[in-house]
CSV table of C-alpha atoms in Angstrom, one decimal:
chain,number,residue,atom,x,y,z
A,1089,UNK,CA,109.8,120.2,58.3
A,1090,UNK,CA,113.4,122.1,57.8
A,1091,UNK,CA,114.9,122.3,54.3
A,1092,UNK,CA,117.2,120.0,54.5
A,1093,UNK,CA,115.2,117.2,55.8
A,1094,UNK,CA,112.8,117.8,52.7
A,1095,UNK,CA,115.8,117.4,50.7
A,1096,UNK,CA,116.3,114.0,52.4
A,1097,UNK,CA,113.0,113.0,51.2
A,1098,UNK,CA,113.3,114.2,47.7
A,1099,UNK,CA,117.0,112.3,47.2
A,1100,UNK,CA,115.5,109.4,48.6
A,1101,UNK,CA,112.3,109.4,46.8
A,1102,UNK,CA,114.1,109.5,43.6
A,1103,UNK,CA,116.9,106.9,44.7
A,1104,UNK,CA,113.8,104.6,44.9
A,1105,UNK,CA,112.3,104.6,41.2
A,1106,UNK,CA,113.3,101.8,40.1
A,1107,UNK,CA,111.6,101.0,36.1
A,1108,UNK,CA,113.0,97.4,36.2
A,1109,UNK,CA,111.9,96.2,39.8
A,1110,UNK,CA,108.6,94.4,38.1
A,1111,UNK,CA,110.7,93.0,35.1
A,1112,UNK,CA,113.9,92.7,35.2
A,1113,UNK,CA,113.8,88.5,34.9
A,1114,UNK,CA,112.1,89.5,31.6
A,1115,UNK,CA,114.7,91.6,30.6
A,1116,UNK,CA,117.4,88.6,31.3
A,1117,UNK,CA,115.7,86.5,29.4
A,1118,UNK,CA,115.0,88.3,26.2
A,1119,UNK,CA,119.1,88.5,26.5
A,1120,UNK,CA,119.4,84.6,26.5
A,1121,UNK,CA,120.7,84.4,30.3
A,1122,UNK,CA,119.1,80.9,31.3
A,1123,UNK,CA,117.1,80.9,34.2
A,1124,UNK,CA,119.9,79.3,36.5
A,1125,UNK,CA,121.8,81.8,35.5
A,1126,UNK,CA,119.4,84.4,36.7
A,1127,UNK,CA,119.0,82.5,40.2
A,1128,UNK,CA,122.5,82.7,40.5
A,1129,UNK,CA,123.0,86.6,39.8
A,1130,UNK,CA,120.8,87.1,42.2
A,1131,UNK,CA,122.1,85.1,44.8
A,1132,UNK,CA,125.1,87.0,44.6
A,1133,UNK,CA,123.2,90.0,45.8
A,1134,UNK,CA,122.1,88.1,48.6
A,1135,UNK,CA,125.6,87.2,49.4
A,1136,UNK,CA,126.6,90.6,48.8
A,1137,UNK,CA,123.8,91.9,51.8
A,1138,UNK,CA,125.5,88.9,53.8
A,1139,UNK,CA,129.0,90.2,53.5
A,1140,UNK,CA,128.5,93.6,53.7
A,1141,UNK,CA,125.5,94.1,56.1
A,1142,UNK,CA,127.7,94.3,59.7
A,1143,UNK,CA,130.7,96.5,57.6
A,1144,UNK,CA,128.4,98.9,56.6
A,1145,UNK,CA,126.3,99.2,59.1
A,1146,UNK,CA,129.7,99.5,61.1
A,1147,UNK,CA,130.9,102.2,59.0
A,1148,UNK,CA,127.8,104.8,59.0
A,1149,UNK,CA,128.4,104.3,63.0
A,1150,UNK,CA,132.0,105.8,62.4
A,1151,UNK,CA,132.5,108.1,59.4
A,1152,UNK,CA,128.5,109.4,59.3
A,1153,UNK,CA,125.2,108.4,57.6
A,1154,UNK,CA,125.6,110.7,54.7
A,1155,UNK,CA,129.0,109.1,54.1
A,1156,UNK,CA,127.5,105.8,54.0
A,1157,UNK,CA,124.4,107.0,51.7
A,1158,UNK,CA,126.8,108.3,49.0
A,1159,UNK,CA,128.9,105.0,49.0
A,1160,UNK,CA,125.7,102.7,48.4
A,1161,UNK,CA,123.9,105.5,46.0
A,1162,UNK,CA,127.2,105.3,44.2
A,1163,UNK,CA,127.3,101.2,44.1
A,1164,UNK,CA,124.1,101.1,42.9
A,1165,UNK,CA,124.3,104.0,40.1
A,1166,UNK,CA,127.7,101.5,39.0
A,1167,UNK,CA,125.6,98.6,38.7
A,1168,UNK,CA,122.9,100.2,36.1
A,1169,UNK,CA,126.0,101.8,34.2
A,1170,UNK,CA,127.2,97.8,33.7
A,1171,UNK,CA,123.2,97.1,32.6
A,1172,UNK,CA,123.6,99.6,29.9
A,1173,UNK,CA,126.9,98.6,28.8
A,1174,UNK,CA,126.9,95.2,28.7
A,1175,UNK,CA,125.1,91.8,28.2
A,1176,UNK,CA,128.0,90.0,29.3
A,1177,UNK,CA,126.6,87.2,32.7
A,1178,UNK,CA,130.2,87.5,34.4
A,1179,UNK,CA,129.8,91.8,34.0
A,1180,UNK,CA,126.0,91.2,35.1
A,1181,UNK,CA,127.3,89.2,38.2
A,1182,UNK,CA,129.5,92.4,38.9
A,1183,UNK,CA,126.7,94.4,39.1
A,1184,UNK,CA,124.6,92.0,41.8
A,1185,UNK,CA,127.4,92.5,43.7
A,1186,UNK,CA,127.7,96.1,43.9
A,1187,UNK,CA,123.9,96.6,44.1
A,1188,UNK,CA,123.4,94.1,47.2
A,1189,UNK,CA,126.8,96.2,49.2
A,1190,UNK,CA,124.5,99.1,48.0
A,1191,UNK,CA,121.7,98.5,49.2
A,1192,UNK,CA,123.1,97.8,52.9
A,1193,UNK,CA,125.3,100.7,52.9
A,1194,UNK,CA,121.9,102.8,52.1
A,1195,UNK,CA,119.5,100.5,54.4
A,1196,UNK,CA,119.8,101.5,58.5
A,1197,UNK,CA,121.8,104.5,57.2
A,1198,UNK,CA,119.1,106.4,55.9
A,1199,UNK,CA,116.9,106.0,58.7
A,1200,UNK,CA,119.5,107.4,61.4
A,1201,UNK,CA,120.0,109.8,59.2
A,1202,UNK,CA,116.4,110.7,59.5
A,1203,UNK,CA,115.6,110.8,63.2
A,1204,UNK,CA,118.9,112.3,63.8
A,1205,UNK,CA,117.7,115.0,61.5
A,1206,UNK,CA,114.4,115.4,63.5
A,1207,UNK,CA,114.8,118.3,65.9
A,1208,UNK,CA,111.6,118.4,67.5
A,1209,UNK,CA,111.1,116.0,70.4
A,1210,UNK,CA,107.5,115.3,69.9
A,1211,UNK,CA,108.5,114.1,65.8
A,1212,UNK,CA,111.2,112.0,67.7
A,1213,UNK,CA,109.0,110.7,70.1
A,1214,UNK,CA,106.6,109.2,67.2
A,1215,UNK,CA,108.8,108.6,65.4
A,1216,UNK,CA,107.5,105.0,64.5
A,1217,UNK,CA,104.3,106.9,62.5
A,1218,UNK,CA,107.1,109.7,60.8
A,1219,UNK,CA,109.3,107.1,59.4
A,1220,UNK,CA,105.9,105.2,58.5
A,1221,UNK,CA,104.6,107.9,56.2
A,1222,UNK,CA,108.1,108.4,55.0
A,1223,UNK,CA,108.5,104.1,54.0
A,1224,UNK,CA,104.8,105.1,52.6
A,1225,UNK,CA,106.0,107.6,50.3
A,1226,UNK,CA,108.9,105.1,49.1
A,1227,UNK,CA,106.6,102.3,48.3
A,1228,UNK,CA,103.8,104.7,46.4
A,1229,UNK,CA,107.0,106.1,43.9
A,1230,UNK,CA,108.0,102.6,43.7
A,1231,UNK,CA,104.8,101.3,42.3
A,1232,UNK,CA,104.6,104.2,40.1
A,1233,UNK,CA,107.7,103.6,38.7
A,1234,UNK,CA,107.3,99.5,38.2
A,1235,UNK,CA,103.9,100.4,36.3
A,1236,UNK,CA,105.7,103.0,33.9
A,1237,UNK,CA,108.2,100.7,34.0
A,1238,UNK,CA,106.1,98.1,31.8
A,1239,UNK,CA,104.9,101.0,29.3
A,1240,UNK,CA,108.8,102.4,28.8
A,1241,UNK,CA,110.0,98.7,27.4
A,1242,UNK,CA,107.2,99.0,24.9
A,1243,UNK,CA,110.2,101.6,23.5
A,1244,UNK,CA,112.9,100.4,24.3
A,1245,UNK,CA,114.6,98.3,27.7
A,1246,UNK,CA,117.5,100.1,26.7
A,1247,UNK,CA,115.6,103.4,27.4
A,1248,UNK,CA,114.2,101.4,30.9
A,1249,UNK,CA,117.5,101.4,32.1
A,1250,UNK,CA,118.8,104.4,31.1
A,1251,UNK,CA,116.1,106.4,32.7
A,1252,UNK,CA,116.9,104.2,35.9
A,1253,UNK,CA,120.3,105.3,36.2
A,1254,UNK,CA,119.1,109.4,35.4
A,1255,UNK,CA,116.9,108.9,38.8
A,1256,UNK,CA,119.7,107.3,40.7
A,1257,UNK,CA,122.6,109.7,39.5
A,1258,UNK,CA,120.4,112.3,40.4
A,1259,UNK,CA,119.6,111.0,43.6
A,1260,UNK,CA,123.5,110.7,44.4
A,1261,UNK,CA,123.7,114.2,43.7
A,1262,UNK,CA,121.1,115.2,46.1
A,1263,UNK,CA,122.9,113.4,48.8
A,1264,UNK,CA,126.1,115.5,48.1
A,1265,UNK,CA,123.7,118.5,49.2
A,1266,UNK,CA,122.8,117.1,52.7
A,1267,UNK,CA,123.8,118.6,55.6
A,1268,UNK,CA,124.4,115.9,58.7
A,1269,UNK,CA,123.7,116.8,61.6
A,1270,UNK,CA,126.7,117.0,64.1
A,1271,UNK,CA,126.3,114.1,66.6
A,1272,UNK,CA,128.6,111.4,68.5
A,1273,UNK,CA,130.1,108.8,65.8
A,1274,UNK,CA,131.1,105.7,67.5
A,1275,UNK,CA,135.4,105.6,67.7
A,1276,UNK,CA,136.8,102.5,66.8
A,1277,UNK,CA,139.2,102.5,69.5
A,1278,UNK,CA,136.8,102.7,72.5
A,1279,UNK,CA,135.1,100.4,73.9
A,1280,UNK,CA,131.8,101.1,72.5
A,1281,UNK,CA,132.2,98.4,69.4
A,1282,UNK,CA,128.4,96.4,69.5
A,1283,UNK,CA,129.1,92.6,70.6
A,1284,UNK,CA,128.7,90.6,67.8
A,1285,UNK,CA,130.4,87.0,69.3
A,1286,UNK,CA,127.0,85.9,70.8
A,1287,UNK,CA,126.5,82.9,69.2
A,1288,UNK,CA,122.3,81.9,68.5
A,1289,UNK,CA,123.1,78.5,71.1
A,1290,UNK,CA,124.1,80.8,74.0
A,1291,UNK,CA,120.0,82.3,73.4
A,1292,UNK,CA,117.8,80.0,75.5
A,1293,UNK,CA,114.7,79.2,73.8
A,1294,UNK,CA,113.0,76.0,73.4
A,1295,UNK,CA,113.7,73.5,70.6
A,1296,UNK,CA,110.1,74.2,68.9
A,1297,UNK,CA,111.0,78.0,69.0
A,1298,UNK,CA,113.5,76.7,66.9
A,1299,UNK,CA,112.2,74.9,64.5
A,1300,UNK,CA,109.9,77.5,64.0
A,1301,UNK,CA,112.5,80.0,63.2
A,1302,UNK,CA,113.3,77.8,60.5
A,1303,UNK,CA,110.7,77.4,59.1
A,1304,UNK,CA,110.0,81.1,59.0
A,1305,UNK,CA,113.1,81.8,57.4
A,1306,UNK,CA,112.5,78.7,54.8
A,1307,UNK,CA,108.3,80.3,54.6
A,1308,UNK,CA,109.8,84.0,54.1
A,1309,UNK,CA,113.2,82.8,51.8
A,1310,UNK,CA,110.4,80.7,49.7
A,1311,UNK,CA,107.9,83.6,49.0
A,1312,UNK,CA,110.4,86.4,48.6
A,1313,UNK,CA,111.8,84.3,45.7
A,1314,UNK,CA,108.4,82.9,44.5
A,1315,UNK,CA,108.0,87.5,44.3
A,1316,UNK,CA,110.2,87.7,42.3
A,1317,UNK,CA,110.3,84.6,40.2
A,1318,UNK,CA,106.5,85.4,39.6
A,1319,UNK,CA,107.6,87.5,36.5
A,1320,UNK,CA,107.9,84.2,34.7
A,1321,UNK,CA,105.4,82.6,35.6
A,1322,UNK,CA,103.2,85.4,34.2
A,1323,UNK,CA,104.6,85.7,30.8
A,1324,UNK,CA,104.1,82.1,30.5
A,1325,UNK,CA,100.5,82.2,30.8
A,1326,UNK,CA,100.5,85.0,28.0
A,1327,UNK,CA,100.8,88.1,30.1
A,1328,UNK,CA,102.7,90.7,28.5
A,1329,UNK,CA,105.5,92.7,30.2
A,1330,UNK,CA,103.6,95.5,30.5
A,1331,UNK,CA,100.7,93.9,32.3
A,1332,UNK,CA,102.7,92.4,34.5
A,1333,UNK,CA,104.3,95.7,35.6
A,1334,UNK,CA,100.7,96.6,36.2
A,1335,UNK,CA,99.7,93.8,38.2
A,1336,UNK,CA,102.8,94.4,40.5
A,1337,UNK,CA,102.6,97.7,41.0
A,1338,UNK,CA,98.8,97.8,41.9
A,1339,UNK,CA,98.7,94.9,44.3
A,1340,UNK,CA,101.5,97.0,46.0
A,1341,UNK,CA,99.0,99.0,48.1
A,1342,UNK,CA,96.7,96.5,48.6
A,1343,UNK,CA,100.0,94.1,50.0
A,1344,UNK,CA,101.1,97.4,51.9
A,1345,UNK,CA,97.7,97.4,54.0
A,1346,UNK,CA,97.7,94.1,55.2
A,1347,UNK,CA,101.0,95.0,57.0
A,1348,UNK,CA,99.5,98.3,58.1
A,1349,UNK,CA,96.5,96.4,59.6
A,1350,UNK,CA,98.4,93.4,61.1
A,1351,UNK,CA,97.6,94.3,64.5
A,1352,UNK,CA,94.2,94.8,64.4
A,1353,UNK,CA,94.0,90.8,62.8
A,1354,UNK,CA,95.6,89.6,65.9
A,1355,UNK,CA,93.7,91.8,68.9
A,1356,UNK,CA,90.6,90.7,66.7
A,1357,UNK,CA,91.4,86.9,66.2
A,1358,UNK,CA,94.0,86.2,68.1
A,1359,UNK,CA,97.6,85.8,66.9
A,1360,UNK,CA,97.6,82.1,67.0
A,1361,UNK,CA,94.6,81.4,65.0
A,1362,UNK,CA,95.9,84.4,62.8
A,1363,UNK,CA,99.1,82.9,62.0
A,1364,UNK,CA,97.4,79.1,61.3
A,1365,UNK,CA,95.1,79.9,59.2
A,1366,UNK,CA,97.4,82.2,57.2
A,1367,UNK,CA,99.5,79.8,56.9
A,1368,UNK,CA,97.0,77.3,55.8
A,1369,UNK,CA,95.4,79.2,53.3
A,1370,UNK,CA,98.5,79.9,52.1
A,1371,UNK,CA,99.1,76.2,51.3
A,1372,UNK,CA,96.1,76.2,49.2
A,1373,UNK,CA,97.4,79.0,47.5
A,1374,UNK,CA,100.7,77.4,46.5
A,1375,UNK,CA,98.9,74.4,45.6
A,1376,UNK,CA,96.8,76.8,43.4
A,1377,UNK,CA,100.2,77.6,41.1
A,1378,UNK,CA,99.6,73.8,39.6
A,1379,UNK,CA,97.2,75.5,37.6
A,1380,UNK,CA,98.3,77.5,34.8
A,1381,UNK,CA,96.0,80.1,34.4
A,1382,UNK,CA,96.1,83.7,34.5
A,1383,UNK,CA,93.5,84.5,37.1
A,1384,UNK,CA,95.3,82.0,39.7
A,1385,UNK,CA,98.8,82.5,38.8
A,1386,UNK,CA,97.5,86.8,40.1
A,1387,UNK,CA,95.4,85.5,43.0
A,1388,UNK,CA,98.6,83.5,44.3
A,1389,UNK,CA,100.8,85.9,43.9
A,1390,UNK,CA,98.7,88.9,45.8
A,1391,UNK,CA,97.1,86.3,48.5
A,1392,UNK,CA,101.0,85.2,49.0
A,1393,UNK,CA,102.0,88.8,49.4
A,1394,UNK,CA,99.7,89.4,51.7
A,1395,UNK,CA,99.8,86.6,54.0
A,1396,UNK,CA,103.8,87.1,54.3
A,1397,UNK,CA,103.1,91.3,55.2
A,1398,UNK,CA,100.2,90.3,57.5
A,1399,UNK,CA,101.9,87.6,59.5
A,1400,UNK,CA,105.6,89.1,59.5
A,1401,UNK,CA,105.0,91.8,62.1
A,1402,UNK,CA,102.7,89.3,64.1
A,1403,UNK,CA,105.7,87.0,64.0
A,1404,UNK,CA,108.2,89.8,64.8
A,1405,UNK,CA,106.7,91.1,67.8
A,1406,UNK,CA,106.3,87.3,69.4
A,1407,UNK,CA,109.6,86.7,68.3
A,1408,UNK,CA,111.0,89.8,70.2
A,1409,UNK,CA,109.3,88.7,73.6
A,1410,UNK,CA,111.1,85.7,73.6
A,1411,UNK,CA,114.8,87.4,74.4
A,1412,UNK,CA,116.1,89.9,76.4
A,1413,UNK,CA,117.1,93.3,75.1
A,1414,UNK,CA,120.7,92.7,75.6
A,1415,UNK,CA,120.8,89.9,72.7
A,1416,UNK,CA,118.0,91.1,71.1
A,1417,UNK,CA,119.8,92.6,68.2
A,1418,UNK,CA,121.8,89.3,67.6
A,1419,UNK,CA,118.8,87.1,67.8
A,1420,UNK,CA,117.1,89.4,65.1
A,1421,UNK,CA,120.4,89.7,62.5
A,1422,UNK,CA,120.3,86.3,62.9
A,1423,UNK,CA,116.7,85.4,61.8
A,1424,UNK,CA,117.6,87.5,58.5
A,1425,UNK,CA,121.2,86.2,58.5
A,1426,UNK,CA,119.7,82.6,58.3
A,1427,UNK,CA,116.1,83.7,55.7
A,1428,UNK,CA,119.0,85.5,53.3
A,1429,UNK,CA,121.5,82.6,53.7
A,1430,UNK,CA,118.2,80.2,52.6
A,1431,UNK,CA,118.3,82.5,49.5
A,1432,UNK,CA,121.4,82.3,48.7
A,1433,UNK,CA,121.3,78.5,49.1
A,1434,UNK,CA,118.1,77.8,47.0
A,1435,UNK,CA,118.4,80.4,44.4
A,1436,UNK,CA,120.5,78.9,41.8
A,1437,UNK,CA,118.9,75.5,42.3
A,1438,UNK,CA,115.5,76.5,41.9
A,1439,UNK,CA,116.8,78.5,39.1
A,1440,UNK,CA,118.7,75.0,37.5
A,1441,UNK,CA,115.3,73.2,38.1
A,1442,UNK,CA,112.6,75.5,37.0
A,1443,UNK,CA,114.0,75.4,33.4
A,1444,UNK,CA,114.0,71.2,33.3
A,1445,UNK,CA,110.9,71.2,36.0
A,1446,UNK,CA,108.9,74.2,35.3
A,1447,UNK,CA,109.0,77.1,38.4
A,1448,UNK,CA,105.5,76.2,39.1
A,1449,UNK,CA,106.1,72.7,40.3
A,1450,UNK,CA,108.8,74.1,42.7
A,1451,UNK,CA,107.2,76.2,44.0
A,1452,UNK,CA,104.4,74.3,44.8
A,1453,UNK,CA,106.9,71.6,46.3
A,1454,UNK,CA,108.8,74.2,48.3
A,1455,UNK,CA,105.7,76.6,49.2
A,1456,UNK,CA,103.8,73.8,50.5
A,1457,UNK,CA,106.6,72.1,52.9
A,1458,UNK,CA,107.5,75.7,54.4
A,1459,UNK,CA,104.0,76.3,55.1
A,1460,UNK,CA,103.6,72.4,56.8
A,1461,UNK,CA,106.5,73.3,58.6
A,1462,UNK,CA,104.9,76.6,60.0
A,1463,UNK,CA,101.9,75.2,60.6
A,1464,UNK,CA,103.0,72.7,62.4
A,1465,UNK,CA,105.8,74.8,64.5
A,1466,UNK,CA,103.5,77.3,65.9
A,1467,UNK,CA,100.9,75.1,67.3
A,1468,UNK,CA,104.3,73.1,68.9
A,1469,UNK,CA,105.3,76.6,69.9
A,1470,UNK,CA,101.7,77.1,71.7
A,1471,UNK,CA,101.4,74.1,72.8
A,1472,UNK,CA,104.7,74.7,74.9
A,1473,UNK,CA,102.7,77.6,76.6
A,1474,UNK,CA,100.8,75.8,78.0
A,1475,UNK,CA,102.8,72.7,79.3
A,1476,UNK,CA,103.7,72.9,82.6
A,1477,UNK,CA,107.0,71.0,82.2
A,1478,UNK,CA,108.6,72.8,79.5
A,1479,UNK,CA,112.1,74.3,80.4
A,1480,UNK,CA,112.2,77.2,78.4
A,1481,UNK,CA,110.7,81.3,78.9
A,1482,UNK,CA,108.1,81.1,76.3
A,1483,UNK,CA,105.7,80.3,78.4
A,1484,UNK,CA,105.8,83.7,79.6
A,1485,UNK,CA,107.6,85.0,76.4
A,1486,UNK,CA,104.4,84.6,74.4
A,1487,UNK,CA,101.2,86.1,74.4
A,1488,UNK,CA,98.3,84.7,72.3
């Protein structure tokens, strides 16, 4: 592994401590920001990610990943400066904003900057299992730091956030250090520019394929927020902060290997009866939320976080058999176009009604329905396999 490359790693490993990640809805409300006031700051880093996900990605292309690193480690070191400075919701909304454009500048960048850093063909060639060890390393500092996270407030969430923005400023100086490796940047005036006018109608798959997309984007919108949301819902059964840091940041690796051993779920059972019965038991365990108590409140959250990493590659590897390669790309931006857009929708309303309602009848409302609606889309989708009359390619699009 050259120098520079283990430079990469160490910038990237400290751009990715993040003290807050586990608590940060905690912190807002010991500040007196009202919970729809939370759902809205962060939909606007949802929005952000909308707006500046094709620009960015768009920009690393032309003026180099390292370029495009430094922009988003420099967006995101502003919006902890504005968490230090101020309590002020408008300020705070600032700060979603320049953290979401951060984030994309930095997501997709990073990796080509990776594997075009990689000089030896056989890394390149498995590159899948390098940049798997790497995303390994990023989510072990990550729990780490949401555990010491918990401990640090006990001082001061002043002190949380200031040692935040130490790690990312020194991160961003890292990045200065890089050297990019010399290779050919896309040039705005050829005719190289990705087509990006393909619109989700001109891709022909069936109308239960769709529906299902749907409702995986409403199952995975749902659950992200119900992640992150969770952090209430704990300290209202009497959890205290640091505990909850704690629980995140040790169901982390357990969540992490149900991704890991997705594959070996579906050659064993099957991805059909893989994804139903996910799906099914996690109905139960949004039903489950309904009852406040500590032990449930974790064993919904973990069994949640699971089922979504378990059946998310399953889903993404059917999903990619249903297109060809040459609107593959679009059919994919669009799947997380459309679960981010969800977001964005449902964030401030679930926000407005969890302090009249309580979060945990919301989310069993919402939980439940998305899961119905998976359920009930994937044996649609199967059952399209199999009929001879159907119309569309998934027939032959979709293994089980």
């Amino acid at each position: 592994m050259s120098n520079n490359i283990k430079l990469f790693y160490l910038s990237s490993l400290l751009g990715n401590v993040y003290f807050d990640r586990a608590i940060w809805i905690l912190y807002f409300q010991k500040i007196g920001i009202s919970f729809f006031a939370i759902g809205v700051l962060q939909a606007l880093v949802n929005a952000s990610m909308l707006v500046f996900d094709i620009p960015a990605g768009y920009f690393a292309d032309k003026f180099g990943r390292k370029n495009s690193i430094l922009i988003g480690r420099s967006l995101i070191v502003s919006k902890y400066i504005i968490l230090l400075s101020t309590t002020n919701v408008y300020l705070l909304g600032l700060g979603s904003v320049l953290f979401g454009a951060g984030m994309v500048f930095i997501m997709g960048a990073d990796q080509a900057f990776l594997y075009d850093s990689v000089e030896n063909n056989d890394t390149k060639s498995n590159f899948t299992k390098f940049l798997g060890n790497f995303n390994g390393l990023l989510f072990l500092v990550l729990a780490i730091s949401m555990a010491c996270g918990g401990f640090i407030q006990k001082s001061s969430w002043s002190m949380v956030y200031l040692l935040t923005t130490i790690f990312q400023v020194t991160s961003l100086i890292l990045t200065f250090w890089l050297k990019e490796k010399k290779v050919e940047l896309l040039n705005a005036d050829s005719n190289t520019t990705p087509k990006t006018k393909i619109s989700i109608r001109d891709i022909k798959i069936s109308t239960s394929t769709k529906w299902l997309i749907f409702a995986l984007s409403l199952y995975w919108a749902i659950a992200s927020i119900y992640d992150m949301f969770n952090q209430k819902l704990f300290s209202d059964v009497g959890l205290s902060v640091t505990t909850i840091a704690l629980i995140y940041a040790f169901s982390s690796p357990i969540i992490a290997l149900f991704s890991m051993f997705a594959h070996k779920f579906e050659d064993k059972f099957s991805s059909k009866n893989v994804l139903v019965y996910a799906f099914f038991i996690s109905t139960i365990l949004f039903l489950g939320i309904i009852y406040e108590s500590p032990l449930v409140y974790v064993l919904s959250f973990a069994g949640i976080s699971c089922i979504y990493n378990l059946t998310e590659p399953i889903l993404f590897n059917k999903l990619n058999k249903l297109v060809s390669s040459s609107v593959r790309a679009t059919f994919l931006s669009y799947l997380n176009f459309l679960s981010s857009g969800i977001m964005f929708l449902f964030l401030p309303g679930i926000g407005l009604l969890g302090d009249k309602l309580g979060l945990d009848v919301i989310f069993v409302i919402t939980g439940v329905i998305s899961c119905i609606l998976c359920i009930v889309s994937i044996l649609s989708v199967y059952k399209d396999r199999f009929n001879p009359s159907s119309s569309t390619n998934i027939k032959e699009k979709v293994g089980g």
